[in-house]
CSV table of C-alpha atoms in Angstrom, one decimal:
chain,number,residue,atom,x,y,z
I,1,UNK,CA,-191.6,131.4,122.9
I,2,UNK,CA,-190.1,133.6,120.0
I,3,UNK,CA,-187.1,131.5,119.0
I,4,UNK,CA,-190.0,128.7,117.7
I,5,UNK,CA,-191.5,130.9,115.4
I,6,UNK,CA,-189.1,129.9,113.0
I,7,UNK,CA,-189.8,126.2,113.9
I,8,UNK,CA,-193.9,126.7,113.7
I,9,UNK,CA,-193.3,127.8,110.3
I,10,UNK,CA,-191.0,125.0,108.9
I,11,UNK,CA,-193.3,122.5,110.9
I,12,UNK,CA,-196.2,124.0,108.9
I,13,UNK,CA,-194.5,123.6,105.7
I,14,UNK,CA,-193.8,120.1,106.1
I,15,UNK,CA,-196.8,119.0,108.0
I,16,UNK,CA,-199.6,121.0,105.9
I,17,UNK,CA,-199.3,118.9,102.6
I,18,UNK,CA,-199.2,115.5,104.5
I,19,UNK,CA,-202.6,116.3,106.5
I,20,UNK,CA,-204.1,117.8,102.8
I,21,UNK,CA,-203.6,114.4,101.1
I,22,UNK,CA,-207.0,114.0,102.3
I,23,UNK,CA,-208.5,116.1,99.9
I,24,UNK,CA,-206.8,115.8,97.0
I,25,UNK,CA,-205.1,112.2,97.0
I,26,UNK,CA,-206.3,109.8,94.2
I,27,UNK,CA,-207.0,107.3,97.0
I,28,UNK,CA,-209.5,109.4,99.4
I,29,UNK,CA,-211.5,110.4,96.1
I,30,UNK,CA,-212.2,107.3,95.5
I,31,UNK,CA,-213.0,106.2,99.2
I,32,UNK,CA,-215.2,109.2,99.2
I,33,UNK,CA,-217.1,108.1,96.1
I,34,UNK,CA,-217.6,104.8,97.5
I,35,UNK,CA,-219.4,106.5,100.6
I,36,UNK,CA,-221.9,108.1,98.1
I,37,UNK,CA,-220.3,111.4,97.7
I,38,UNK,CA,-220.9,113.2,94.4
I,39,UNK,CA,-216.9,114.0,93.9
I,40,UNK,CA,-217.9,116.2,90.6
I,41,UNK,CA,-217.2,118.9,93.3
I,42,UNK,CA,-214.7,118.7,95.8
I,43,UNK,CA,-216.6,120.3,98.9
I,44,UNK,CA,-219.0,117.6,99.7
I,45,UNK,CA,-216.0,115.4,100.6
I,46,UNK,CA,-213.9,118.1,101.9
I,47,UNK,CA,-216.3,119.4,104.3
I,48,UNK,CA,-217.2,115.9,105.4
I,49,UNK,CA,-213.1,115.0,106.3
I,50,UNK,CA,-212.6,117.5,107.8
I,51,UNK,CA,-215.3,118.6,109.8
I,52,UNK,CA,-216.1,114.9,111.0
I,53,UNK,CA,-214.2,115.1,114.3
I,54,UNK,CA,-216.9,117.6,115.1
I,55,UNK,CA,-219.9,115.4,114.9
I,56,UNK,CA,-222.8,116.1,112.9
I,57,UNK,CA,-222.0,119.7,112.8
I,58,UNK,CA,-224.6,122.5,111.0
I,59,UNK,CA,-224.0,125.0,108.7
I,60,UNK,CA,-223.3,127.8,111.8
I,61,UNK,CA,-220.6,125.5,113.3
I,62,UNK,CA,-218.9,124.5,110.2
I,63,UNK,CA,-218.8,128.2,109.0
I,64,UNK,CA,-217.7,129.6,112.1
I,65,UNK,CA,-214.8,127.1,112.8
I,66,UNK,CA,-213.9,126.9,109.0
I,67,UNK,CA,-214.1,130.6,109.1
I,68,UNK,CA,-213.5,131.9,105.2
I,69,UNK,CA,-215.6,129.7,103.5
I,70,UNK,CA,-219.1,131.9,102.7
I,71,UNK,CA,-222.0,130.7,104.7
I,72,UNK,CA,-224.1,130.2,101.4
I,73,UNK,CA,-221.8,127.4,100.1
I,74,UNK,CA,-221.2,125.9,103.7
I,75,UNK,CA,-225.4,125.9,103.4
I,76,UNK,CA,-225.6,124.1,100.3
I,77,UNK,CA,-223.9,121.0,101.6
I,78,UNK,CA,-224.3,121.1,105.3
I,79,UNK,CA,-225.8,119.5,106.9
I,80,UNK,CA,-226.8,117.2,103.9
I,81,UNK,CA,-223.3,115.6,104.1
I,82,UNK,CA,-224.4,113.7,107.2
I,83,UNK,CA,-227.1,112.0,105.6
I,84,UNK,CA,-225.0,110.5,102.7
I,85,UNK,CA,-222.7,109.2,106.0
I,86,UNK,CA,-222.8,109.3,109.0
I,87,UNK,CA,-219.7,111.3,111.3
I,88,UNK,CA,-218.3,108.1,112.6
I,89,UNK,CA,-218.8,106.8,109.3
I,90,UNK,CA,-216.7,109.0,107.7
I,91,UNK,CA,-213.9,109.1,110.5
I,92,UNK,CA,-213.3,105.1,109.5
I,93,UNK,CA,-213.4,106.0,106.1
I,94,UNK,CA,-210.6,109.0,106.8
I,95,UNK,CA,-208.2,106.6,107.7
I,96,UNK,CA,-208.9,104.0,105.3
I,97,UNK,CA,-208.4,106.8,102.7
I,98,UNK,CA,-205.1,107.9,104.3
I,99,UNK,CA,-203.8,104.2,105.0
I,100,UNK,CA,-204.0,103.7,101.0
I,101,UNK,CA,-202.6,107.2,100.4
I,102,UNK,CA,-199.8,106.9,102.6
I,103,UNK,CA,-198.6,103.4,101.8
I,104,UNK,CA,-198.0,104.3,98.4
I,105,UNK,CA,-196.2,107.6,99.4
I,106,UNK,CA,-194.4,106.2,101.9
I,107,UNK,CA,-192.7,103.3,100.0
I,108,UNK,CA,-189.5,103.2,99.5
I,109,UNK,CA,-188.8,106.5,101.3
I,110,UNK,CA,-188.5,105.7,105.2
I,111,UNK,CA,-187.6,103.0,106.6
I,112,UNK,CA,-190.1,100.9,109.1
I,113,UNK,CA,-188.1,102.3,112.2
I,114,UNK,CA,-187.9,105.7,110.5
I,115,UNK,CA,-191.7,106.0,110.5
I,116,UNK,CA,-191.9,104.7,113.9
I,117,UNK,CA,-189.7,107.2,115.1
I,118,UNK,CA,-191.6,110.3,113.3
I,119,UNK,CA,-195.0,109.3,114.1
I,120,UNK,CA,-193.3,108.7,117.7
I,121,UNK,CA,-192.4,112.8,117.8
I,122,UNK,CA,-195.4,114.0,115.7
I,123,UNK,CA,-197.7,112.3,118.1
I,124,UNK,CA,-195.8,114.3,121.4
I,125,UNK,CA,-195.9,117.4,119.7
I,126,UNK,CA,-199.6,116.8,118.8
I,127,UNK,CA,-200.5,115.9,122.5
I,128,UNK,CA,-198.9,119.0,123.3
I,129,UNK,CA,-200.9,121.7,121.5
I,130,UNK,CA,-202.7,123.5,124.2
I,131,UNK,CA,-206.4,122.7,123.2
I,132,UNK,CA,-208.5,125.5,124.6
I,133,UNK,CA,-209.7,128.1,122.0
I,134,UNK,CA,-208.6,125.8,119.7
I,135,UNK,CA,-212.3,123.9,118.8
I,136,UNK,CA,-210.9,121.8,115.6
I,137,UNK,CA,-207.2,120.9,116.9
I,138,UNK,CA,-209.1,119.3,120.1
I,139,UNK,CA,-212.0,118.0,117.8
I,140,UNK,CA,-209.2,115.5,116.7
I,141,UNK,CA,-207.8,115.5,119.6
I,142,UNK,CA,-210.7,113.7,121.2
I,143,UNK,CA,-210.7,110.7,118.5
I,144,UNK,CA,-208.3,107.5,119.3
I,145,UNK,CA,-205.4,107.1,118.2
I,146,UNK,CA,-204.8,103.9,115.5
I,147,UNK,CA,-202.0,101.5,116.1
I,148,UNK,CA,-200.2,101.8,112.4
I,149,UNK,CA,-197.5,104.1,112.5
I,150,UNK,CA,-198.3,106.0,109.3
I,151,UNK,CA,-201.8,106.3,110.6
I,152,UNK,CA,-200.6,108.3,113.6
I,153,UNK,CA,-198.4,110.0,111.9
I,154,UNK,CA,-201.0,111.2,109.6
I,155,UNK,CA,-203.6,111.9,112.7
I,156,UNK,CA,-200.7,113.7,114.3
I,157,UNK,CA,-199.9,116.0,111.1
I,158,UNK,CA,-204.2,116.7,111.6
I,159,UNK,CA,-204.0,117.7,115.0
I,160,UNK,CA,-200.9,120.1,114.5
I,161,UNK,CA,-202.9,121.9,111.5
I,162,UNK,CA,-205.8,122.6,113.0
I,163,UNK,CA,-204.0,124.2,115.9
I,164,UNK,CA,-202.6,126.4,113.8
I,165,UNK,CA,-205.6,127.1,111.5
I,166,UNK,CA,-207.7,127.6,114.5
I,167,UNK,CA,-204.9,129.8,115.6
I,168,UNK,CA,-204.8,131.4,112.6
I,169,UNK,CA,-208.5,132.4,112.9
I,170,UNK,CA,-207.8,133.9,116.2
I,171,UNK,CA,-205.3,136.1,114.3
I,172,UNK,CA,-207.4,136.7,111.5
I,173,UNK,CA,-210.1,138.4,114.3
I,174,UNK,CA,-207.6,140.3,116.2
I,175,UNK,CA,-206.7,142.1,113.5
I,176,UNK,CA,-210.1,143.0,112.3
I,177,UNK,CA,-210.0,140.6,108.9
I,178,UNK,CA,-213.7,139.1,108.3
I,179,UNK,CA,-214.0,136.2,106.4
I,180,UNK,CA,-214.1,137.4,103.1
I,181,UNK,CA,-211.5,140.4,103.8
I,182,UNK,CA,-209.1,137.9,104.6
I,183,UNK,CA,-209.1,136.2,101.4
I,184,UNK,CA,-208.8,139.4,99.6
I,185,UNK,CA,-205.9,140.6,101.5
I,186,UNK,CA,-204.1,137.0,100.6
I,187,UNK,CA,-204.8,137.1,96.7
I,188,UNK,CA,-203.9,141.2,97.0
I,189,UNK,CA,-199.7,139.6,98.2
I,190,UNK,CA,-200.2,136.7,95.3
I,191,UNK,CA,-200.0,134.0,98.5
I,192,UNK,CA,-202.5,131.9,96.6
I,193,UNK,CA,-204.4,132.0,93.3
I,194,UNK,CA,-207.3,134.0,93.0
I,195,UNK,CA,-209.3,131.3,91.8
I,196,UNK,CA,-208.6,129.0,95.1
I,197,UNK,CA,-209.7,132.5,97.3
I,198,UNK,CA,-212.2,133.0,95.6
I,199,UNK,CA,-213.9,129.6,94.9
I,200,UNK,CA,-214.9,129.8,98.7
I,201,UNK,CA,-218.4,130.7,97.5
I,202,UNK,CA,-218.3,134.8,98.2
I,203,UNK,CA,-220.5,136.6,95.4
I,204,UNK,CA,-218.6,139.3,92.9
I,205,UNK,CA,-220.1,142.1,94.8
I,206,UNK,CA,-218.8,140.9,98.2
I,207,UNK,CA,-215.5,140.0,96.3
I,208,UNK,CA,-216.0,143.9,95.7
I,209,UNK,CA,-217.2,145.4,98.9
I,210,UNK,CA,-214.7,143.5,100.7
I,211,UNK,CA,-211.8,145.0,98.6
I,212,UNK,CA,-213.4,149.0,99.2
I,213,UNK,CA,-212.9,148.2,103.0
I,214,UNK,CA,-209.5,147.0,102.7
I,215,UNK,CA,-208.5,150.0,100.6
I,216,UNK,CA,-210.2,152.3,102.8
I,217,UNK,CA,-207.9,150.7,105.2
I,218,UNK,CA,-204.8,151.5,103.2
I,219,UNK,CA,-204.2,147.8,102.8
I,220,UNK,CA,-204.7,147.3,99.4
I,221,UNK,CA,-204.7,149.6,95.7
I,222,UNK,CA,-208.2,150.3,94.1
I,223,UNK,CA,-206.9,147.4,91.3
I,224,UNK,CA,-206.8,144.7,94.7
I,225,UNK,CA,-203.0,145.0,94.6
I,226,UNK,CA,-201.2,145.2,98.1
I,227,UNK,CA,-199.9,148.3,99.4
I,228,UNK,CA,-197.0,147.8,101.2
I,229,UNK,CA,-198.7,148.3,104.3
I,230,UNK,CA,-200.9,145.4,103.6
I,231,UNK,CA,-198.1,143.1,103.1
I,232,UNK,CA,-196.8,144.2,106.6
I,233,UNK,CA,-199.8,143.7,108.3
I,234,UNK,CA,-200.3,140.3,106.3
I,235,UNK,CA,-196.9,139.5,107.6
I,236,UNK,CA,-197.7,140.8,111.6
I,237,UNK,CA,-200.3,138.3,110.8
I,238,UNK,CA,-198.2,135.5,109.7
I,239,UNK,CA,-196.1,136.0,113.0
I,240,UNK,CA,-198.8,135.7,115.7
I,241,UNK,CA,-200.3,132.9,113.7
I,242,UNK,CA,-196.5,131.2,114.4
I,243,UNK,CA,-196.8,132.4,117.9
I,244,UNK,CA,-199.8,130.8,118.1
I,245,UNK,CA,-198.6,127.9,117.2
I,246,UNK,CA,-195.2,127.2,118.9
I,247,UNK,CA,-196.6,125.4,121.8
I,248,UNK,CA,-196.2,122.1,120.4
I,249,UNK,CA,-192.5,122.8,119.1
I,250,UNK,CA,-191.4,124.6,122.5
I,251,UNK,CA,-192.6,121.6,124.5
I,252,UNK,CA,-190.9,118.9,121.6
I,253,UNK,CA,-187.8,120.9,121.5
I,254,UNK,CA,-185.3,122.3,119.0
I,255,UNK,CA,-183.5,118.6,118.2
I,256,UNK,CA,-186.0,116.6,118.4
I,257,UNK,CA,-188.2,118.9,116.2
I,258,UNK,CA,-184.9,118.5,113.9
I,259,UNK,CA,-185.1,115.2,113.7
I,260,UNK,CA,-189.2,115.2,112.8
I,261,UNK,CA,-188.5,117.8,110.0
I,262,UNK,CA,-185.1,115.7,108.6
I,263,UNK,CA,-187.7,112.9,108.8
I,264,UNK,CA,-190.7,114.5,106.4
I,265,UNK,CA,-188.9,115.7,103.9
I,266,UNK,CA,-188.1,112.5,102.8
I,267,UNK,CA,-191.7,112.8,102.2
């Protein structure tokens, strides 16, 4: 399985922004609003999307399968985002969001039998991601697949990203990162901006006791920067997170995986 680690990783690259255009395309806002979501804050929405496949999940599912977001914030709007819509509700209105998204991304980019032929592979690869121990990859693997080609495409892109997240999670716990350490340990590398880490609704002080146990570790400097150590742990981390998520690549193959990526970066 090692020679798709490299593939897993490219795949990621160009998969991950397709399935985000759920939460932060113009278009799903504005479906979201017309459920009744207050979209002054994005995680009424967000947890709604993607948590939906689920069914009307509580707070101590959502936090455990979203796994970095702090159990306070998941509190404060679940399970309160089911009343506003119900799950099924929201899964119709997923797609409607993404089928006005996508239209206008995909325009003029690939042709009719060029999205036919990557939602064709993205769809194999997604039936081929091993579901067990992975709760949110076969969450939306359980929901039909629509007929429009840029609908399964987009569905496909889903199901590949929560493999991996879920995957990552499983990562995350074998190497002894709780939630909140492991957004410390990825604003100590500068992998993402400290205000996305920490908007994930962790007080200061856990901010703070979180980076004492990673520096007791030797992963990080008292100032939260990474010690060289914690970059190659992050990065053993990284790898069986790709590991984990090969499946679908080794059972697509190397050309045909070729093809999907030549494919999405037209996107």
């Amino acid at each position: 399985m090692s020679e798709y680690l490299s593939v897993a990783r490219r795949m990621w690259h160009l998969l991950e922004p397709l399935h985000a255009l759920l939460y932060f395309a113009p278009e799903a806002r504005q479906v979201a609003a017309d459920l009744g979501y207050d979209v002054a804050s994005r995680w009424p929405s967000y947890f709604a999307w993607r948590t939906a496949p689920l069914g009307a999940a509580g707070p101590e599912l959502v936090t455990a399968t979203l796994y970095t977001f702090s159990p306070r914030l998941v509190a404060r709007y679940v399970p309160q985002i089911w009343t506003v819509a119900e799950p099924a509700k929201v899964l119709d209105a997923r797609l409607l969001a993404m089928d006005r998204a996508l239209t206008a991304l995909i325009d003029g980019r690939l042709t009719t039998a060029q999205l036919t032929e990557a939602a064709r592979l993205a769809r194999q690869a997604a039936e081929n991601a091993g579901p067990a121990g992975h709760p949110l990859a076969a969450a939306n693997l359980d929901l039909p697949w629509p007929e429009a080609p840029h609908l399964v495409l987009w569905q496909a892109a889903t199901v590949i990203r929560e493999h991996r997240g879920d995957g990552h999670v499983a990562a995350l716990l074998t190497c002894g990162l709780d939630p909140c350490e492991a957004l410390v340990s990825v604003a100590a590398i500068g992998a993402a901006p400290d205000t996305e880490v920490a908007g994930r609704g962790w007080s200061a002080q856990e901010w703070r006791d979180a980076r004492h146990r990673l520096a007791a570790r030797g992963w990080i400097t008292p100032d939260g920067t990474a010690t060289a150590r914690g970059r190659d742990e992050h990065q053993a981390i990284e790898r069986l997170t790709d590991h984990l998520a090969a499946g679908p690549w080794r059972a697509l193959g190397h050309s045909r995986a070729d093809r999907l990526a030549h494919l999405l970066r037209q996107l």
